Short mmCIF file of C-alpha atoms and ligand atoms in Angstrom, two decimals:
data_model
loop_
_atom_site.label_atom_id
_atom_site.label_comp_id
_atom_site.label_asym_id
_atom_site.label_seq_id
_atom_site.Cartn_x
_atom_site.Cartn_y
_atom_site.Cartn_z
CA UNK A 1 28.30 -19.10 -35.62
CA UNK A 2 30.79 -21.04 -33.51
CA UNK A 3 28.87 -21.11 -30.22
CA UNK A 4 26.57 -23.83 -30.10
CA UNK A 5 24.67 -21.18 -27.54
CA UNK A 6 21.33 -20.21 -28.51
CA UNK A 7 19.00 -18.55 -25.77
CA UNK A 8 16.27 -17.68 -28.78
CA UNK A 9 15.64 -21.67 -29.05
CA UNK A 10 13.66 -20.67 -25.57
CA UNK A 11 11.88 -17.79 -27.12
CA UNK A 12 10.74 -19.56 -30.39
CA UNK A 13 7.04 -19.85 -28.93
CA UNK A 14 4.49 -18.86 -26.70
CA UNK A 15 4.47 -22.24 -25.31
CA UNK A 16 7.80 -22.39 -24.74
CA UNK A 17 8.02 -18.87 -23.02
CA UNK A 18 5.87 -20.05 -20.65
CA UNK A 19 8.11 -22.52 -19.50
CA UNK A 20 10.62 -21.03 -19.77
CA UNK A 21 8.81 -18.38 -17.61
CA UNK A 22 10.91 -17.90 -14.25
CA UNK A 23 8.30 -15.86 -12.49
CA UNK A 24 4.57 -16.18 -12.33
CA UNK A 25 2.31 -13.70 -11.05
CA UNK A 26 -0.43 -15.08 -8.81
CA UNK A 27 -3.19 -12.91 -8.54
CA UNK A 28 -3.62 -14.23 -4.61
CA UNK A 29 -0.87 -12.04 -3.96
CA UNK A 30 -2.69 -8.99 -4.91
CA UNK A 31 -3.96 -6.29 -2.64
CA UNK A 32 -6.59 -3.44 -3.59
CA UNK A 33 -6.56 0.02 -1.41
CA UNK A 34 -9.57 1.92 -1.03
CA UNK A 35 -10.31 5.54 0.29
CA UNK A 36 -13.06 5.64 2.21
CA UNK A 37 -15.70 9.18 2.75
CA UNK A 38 -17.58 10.09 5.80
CA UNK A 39 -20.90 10.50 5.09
CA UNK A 40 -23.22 9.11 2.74
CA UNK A 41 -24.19 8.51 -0.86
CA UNK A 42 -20.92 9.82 -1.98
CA UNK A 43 -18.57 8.68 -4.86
CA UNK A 44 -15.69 11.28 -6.09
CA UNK A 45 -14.16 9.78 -9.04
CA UNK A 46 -10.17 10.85 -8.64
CA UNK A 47 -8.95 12.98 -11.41
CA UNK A 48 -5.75 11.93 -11.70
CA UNK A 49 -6.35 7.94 -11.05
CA UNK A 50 -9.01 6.99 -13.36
CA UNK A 51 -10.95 3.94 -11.95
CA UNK A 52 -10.43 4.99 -8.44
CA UNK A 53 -13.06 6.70 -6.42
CA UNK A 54 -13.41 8.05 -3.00
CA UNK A 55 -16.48 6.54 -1.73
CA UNK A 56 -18.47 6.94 1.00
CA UNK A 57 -19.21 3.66 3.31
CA UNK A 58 -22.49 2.69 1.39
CA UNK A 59 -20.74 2.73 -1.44
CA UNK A 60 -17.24 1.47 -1.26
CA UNK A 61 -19.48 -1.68 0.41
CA UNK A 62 -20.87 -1.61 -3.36
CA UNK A 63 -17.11 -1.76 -4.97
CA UNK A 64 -15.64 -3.70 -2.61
CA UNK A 65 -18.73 -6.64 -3.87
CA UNK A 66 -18.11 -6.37 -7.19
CA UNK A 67 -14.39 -6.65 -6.82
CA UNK A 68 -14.98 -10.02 -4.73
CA UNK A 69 -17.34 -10.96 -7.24
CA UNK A 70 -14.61 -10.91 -9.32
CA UNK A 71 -11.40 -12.82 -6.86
CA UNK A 72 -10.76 -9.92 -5.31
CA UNK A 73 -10.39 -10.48 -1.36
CA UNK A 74 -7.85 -8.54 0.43
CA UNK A 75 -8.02 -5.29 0.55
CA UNK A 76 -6.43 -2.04 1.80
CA UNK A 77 -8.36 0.92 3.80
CA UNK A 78 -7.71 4.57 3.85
CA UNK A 79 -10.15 7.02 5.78
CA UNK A 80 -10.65 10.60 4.76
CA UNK A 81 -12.33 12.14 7.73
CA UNK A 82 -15.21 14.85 7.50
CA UNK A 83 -13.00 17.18 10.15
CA UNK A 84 -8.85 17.28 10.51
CA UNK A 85 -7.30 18.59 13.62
CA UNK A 86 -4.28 18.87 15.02
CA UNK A 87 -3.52 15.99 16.95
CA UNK A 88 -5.42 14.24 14.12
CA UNK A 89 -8.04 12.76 16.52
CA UNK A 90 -10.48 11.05 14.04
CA UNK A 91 -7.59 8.80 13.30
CA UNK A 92 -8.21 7.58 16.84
CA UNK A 93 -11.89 7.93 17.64
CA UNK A 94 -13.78 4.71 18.01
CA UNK A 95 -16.44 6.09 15.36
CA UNK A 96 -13.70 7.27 12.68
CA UNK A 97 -14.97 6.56 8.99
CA UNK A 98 -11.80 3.67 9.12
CA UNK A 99 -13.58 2.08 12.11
CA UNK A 100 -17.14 2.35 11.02
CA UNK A 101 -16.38 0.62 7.97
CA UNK A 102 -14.29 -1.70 9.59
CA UNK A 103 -17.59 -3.10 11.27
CA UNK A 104 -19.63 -2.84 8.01
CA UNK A 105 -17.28 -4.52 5.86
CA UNK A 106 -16.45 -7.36 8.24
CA UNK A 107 -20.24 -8.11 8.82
CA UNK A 108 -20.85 -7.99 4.97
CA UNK A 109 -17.79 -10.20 3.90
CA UNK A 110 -16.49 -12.24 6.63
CA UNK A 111 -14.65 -13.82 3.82
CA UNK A 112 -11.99 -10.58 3.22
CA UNK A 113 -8.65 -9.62 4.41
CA UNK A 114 -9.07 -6.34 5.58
CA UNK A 115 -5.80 -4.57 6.07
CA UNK A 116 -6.04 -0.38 7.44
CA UNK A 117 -3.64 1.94 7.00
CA UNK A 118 -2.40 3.73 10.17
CA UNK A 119 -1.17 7.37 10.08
CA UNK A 120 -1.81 10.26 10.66
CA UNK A 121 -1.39 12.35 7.54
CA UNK A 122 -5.08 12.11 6.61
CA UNK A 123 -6.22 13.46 9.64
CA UNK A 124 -4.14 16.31 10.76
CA UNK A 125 -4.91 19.69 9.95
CA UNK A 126 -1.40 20.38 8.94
CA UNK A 127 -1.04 17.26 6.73
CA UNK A 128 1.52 15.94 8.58
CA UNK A 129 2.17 11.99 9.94
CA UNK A 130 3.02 12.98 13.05
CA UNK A 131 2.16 15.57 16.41
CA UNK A 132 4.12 18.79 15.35
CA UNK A 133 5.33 21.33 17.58
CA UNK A 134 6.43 24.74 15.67
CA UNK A 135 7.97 23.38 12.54
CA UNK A 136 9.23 19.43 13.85
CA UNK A 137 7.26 16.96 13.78
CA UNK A 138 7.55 15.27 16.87
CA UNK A 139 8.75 11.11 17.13
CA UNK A 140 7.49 9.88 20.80
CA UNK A 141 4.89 11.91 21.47
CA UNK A 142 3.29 10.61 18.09
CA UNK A 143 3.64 7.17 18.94
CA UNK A 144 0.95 7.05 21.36
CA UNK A 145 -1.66 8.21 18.99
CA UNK A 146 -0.07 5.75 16.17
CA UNK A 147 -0.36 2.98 18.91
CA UNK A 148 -4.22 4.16 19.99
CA UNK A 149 -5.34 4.21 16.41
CA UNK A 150 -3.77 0.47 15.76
CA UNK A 151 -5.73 -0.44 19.10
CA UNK A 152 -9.08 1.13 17.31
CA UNK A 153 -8.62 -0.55 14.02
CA UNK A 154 -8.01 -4.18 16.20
CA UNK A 155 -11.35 -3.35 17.75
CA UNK A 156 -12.93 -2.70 15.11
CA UNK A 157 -12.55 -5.94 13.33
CA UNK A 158 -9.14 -4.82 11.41
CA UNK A 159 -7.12 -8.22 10.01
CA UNK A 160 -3.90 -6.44 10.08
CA UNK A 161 -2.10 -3.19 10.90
CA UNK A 162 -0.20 -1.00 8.09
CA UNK A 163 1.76 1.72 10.25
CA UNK A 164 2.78 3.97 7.56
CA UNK A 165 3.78 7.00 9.07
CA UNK A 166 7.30 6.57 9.73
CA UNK A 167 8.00 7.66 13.24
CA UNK A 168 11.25 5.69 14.93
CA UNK A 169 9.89 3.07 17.05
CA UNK A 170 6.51 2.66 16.14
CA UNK A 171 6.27 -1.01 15.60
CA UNK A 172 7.20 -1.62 19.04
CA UNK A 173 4.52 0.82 20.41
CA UNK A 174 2.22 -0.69 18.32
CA UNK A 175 2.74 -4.05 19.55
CA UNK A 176 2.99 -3.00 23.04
CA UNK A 177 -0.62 -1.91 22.48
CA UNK A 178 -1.47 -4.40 20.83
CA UNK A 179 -0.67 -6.95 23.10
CA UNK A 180 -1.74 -5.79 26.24
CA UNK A 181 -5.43 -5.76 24.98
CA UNK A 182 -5.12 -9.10 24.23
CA UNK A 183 -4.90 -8.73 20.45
CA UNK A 184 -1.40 -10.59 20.29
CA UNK A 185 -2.61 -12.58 17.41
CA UNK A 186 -2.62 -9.14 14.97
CA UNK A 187 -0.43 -9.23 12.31
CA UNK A 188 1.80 -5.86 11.54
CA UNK A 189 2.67 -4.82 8.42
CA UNK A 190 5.19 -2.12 8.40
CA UNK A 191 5.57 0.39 6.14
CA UNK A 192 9.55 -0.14 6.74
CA UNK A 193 11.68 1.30 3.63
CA UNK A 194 9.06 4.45 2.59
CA UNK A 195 10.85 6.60 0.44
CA UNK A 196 10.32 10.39 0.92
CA UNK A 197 8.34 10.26 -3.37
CA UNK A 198 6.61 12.84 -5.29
CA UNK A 199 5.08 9.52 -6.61
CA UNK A 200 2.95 9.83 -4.14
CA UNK A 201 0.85 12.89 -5.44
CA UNK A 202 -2.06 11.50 -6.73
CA UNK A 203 -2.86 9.69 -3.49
CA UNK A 204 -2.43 13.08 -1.54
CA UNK A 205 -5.15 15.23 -3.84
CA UNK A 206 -7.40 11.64 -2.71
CA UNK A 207 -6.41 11.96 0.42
CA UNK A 208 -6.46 15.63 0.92
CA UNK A 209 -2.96 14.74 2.93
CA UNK A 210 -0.29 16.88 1.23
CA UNK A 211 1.37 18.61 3.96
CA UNK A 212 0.92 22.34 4.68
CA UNK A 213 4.28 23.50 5.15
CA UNK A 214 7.47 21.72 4.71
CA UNK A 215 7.56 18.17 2.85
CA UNK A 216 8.31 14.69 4.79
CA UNK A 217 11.90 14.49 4.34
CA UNK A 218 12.89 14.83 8.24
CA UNK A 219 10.44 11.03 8.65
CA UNK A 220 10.25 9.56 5.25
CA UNK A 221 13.82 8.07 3.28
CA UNK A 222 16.08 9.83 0.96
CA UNK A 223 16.12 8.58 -2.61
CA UNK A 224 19.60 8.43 -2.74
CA UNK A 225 19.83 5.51 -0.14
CA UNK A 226 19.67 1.92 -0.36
CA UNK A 227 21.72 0.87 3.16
CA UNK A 228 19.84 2.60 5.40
CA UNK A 229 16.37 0.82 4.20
CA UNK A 230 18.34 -2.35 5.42
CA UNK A 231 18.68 -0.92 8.48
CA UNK A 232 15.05 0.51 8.64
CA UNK A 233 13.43 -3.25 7.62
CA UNK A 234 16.22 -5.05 10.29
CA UNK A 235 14.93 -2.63 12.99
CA UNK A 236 10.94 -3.47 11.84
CA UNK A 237 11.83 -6.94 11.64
CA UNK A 238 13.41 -6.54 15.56
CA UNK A 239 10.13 -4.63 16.77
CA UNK A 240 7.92 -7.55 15.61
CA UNK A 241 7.33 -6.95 12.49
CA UNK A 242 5.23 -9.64 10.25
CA UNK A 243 5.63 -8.54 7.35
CA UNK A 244 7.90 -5.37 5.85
CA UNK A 245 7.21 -3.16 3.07
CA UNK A 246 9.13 -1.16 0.48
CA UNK A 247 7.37 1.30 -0.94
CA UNK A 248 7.16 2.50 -3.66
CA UNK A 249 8.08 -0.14 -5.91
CA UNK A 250 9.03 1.04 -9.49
CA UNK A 251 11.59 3.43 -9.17
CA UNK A 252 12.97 1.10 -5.99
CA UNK A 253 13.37 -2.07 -7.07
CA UNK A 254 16.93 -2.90 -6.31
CA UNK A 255 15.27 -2.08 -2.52
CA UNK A 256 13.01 -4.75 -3.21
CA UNK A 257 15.94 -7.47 -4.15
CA UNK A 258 18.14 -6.22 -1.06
CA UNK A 259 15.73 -6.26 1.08
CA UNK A 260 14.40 -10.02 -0.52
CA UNK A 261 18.01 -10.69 0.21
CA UNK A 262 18.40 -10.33 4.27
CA UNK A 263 14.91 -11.05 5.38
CA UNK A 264 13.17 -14.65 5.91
CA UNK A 265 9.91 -12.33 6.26
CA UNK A 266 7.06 -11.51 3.59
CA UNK A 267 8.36 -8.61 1.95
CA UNK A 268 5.12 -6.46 0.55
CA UNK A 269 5.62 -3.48 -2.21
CA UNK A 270 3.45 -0.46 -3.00
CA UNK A 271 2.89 0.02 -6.71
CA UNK A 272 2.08 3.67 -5.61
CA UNK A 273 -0.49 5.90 -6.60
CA UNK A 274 1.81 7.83 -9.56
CA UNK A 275 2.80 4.72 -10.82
CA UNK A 276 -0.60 3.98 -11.67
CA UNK A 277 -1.35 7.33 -12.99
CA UNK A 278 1.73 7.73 -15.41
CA UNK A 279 0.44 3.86 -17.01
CA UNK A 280 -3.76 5.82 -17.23
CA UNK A 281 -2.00 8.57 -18.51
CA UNK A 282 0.13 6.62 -21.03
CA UNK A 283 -3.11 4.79 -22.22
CA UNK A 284 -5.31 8.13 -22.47
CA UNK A 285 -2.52 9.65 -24.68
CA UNK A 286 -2.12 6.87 -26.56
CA UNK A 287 1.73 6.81 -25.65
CA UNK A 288 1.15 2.88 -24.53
CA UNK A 289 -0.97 -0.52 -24.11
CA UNK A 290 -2.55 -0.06 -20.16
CA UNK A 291 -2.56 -4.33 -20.32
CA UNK A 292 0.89 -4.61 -21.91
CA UNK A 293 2.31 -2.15 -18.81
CA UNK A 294 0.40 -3.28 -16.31
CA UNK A 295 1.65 -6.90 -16.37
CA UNK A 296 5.36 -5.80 -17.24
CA UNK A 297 5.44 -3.73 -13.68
CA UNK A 298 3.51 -5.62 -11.92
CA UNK A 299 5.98 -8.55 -13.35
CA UNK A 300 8.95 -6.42 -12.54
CA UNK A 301 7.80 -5.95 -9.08
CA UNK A 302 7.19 -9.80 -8.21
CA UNK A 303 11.21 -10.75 -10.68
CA UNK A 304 12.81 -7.84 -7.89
CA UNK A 305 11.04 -9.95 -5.20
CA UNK A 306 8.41 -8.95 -3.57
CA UNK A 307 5.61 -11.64 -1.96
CA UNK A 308 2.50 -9.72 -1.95
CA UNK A 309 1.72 -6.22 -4.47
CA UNK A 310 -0.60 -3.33 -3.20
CA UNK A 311 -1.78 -1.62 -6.18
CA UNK A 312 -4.19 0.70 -7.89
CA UNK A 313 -4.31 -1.95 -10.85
CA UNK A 314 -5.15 -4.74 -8.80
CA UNK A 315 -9.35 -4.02 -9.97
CA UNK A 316 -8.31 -3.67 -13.82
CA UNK A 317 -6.55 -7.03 -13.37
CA UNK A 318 -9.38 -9.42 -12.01
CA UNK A 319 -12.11 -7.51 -14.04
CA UNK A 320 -10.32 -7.91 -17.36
CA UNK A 321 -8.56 -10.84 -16.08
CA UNK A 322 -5.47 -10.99 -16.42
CA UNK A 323 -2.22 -12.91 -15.02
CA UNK A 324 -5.01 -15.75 -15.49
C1 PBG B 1 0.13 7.89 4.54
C2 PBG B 1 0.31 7.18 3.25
C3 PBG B 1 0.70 7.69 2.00
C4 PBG B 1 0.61 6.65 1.10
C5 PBG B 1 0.21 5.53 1.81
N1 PBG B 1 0.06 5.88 3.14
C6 PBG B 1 1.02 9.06 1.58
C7 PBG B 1 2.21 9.74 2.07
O1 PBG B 1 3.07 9.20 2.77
O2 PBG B 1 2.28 10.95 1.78
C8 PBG B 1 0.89 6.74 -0.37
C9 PBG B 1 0.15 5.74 -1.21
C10 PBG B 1 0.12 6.05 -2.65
O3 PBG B 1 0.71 7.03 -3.16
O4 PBG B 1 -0.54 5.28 -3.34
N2 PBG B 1 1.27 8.24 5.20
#
């Protein structure tokens, strides 16, 4: 060999991988979603996510313990209500399963980051993330109800806000709202680049949220584009955004790196629910190592990067503990 070049030398040992190493995962940076029941006694394992449950309040209290017992302490709330409706009203009401175990959780464990999702999706009786009116779903009108459900969460003890529904202008609204009662302090999270994804199945069976007639295409962002989340996460960021989101995260990684690229903001990812359930499914089959994937994506996620993870993993990783 003529080149004196040899990038092996830094791959001779495990000690000298690691520092080598150019990215570290910090499990601080993690953040664990939950779906939480009305009612009482209740835990639904989901089929198609082993590990995760739907739970009712008693006992996601009971999950959301042993996670912290084991360094887990931010999380991220769904709520499946009991009824849907229309206008998707429990989203809204002050005694909504999200608010109710807002007030539980925070009395339990002052100590957690509590972050709650805000849509409508699991609420409507149509499925949809927004007021619909024949076959649209309608923008404005839906940003009232987005901005009223915020409001709820904020009273309810929330930590931060997670629009992820969408709608133009909804950050704005949000922090109009959020403002005027005072809660100016309340941190937004936006949902910013969400990609119209059939990786998002396995969340909608947990959810019960799958639409009933058309898909989300007309709100959510084509696959095919990678400008236009710029523009989406530059108009979040201009609304008063604190943080954006791109989401999901494996099959949109070059999102993550452009995005990285023109914001000074935290830029969050969502390791989405299919992702998870291709890497269970992998492991039941015995097509792959659950550890050796987990850490590679989750890796990949942070190398593209993103600040802060949600994911579905996030309990496998503290309990078996790794990125330690
Ligand atoms: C609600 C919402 C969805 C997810 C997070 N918030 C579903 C959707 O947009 O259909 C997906 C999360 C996941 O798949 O893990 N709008």
């Amino acid at each position: 060999m003529l080149n004196h070049q040899r990038p092996r030398r830094n791959r001779a040992s495990k000690l000298i991988r690691d520092i080598a190493a150019e990215t570290i995962v910090d499990r601080n940076k993690l953040i664990m979603p939950h779906f939480i029941l009305e009612g009482k006694g209740l835990r639904e394992p989901i089929t198609s996510m082993p590990g995760i449950n739907r739970s009712s309040i008693d006992n996601a209290l009971k999950e959301i313990e042993s996670d912290y017992k084991n360094g887990i302490d931010k999380i991220l709330l769904f709520g499946i209500p009991e009824r849907k409706d229309e206008n998707g009203s429990g989203a809204y009401d002050r005694n909504g399963v999200v608010q109710k175990a807002l007030r539980e959780i925070k009395k339990q464990f002052p100590g957690l980051l509590v972050i709650t999702d805000v849509c409508l999706c699991e609420y409507t009786s149509h499925g949809h993330c927004g007021m619909v009116d024949g076959g649209n779903i309608l923008n404005d009108p839906t940003l009232e109800l987005l901005a009223r459900t915020a409001l709820s969460h904020a009273e309810s003890g929330s930590d931060m806000i997670a629009p992820s529904d969408m709608m133009d202008g909804r950050v704005l609204a949000i922090r109009h709202a959020l403002d005027a009662a005072g809660f100016d302090d309340m941190p937004i999270l936006a949902y910013s680049a969400k990609y119209s994804s059939a990786f998002y199945g396995p969340f909608r069976e947990a959810a019960g949220s799958a639409p009933q007639f058309g898909d989300r295409s007309t709100y959510q962002m084509d696959c095919r584009n990678a400008r236009e989340a710029e523009r989406e996460v530059l108009l979040d960021v201009e609304e008063g955004a604190d943080i954006v989101m791109v989401k999901p995260a494996l099959s949109y990684l070059d999102i993550i790196r452009r995005v990285r690229e023109i914001i000074d903001l935290p830029l969050c990812a969502y390791n989405v629910s299919g992702e998870y359930s291709m890497v269970k499914a992998m492991g039941k089959l015995g097509y792959g190592d659950e550890e050796r994937l987990t850490r590679e994506i989750i890796t990949s996620i942070f190398r593209a990067g993103a600040d802060t993870v949600i994911s579905y993993h996030t309990r496998d990783i503290f309990r078996n503990g790794w990125f330690l």
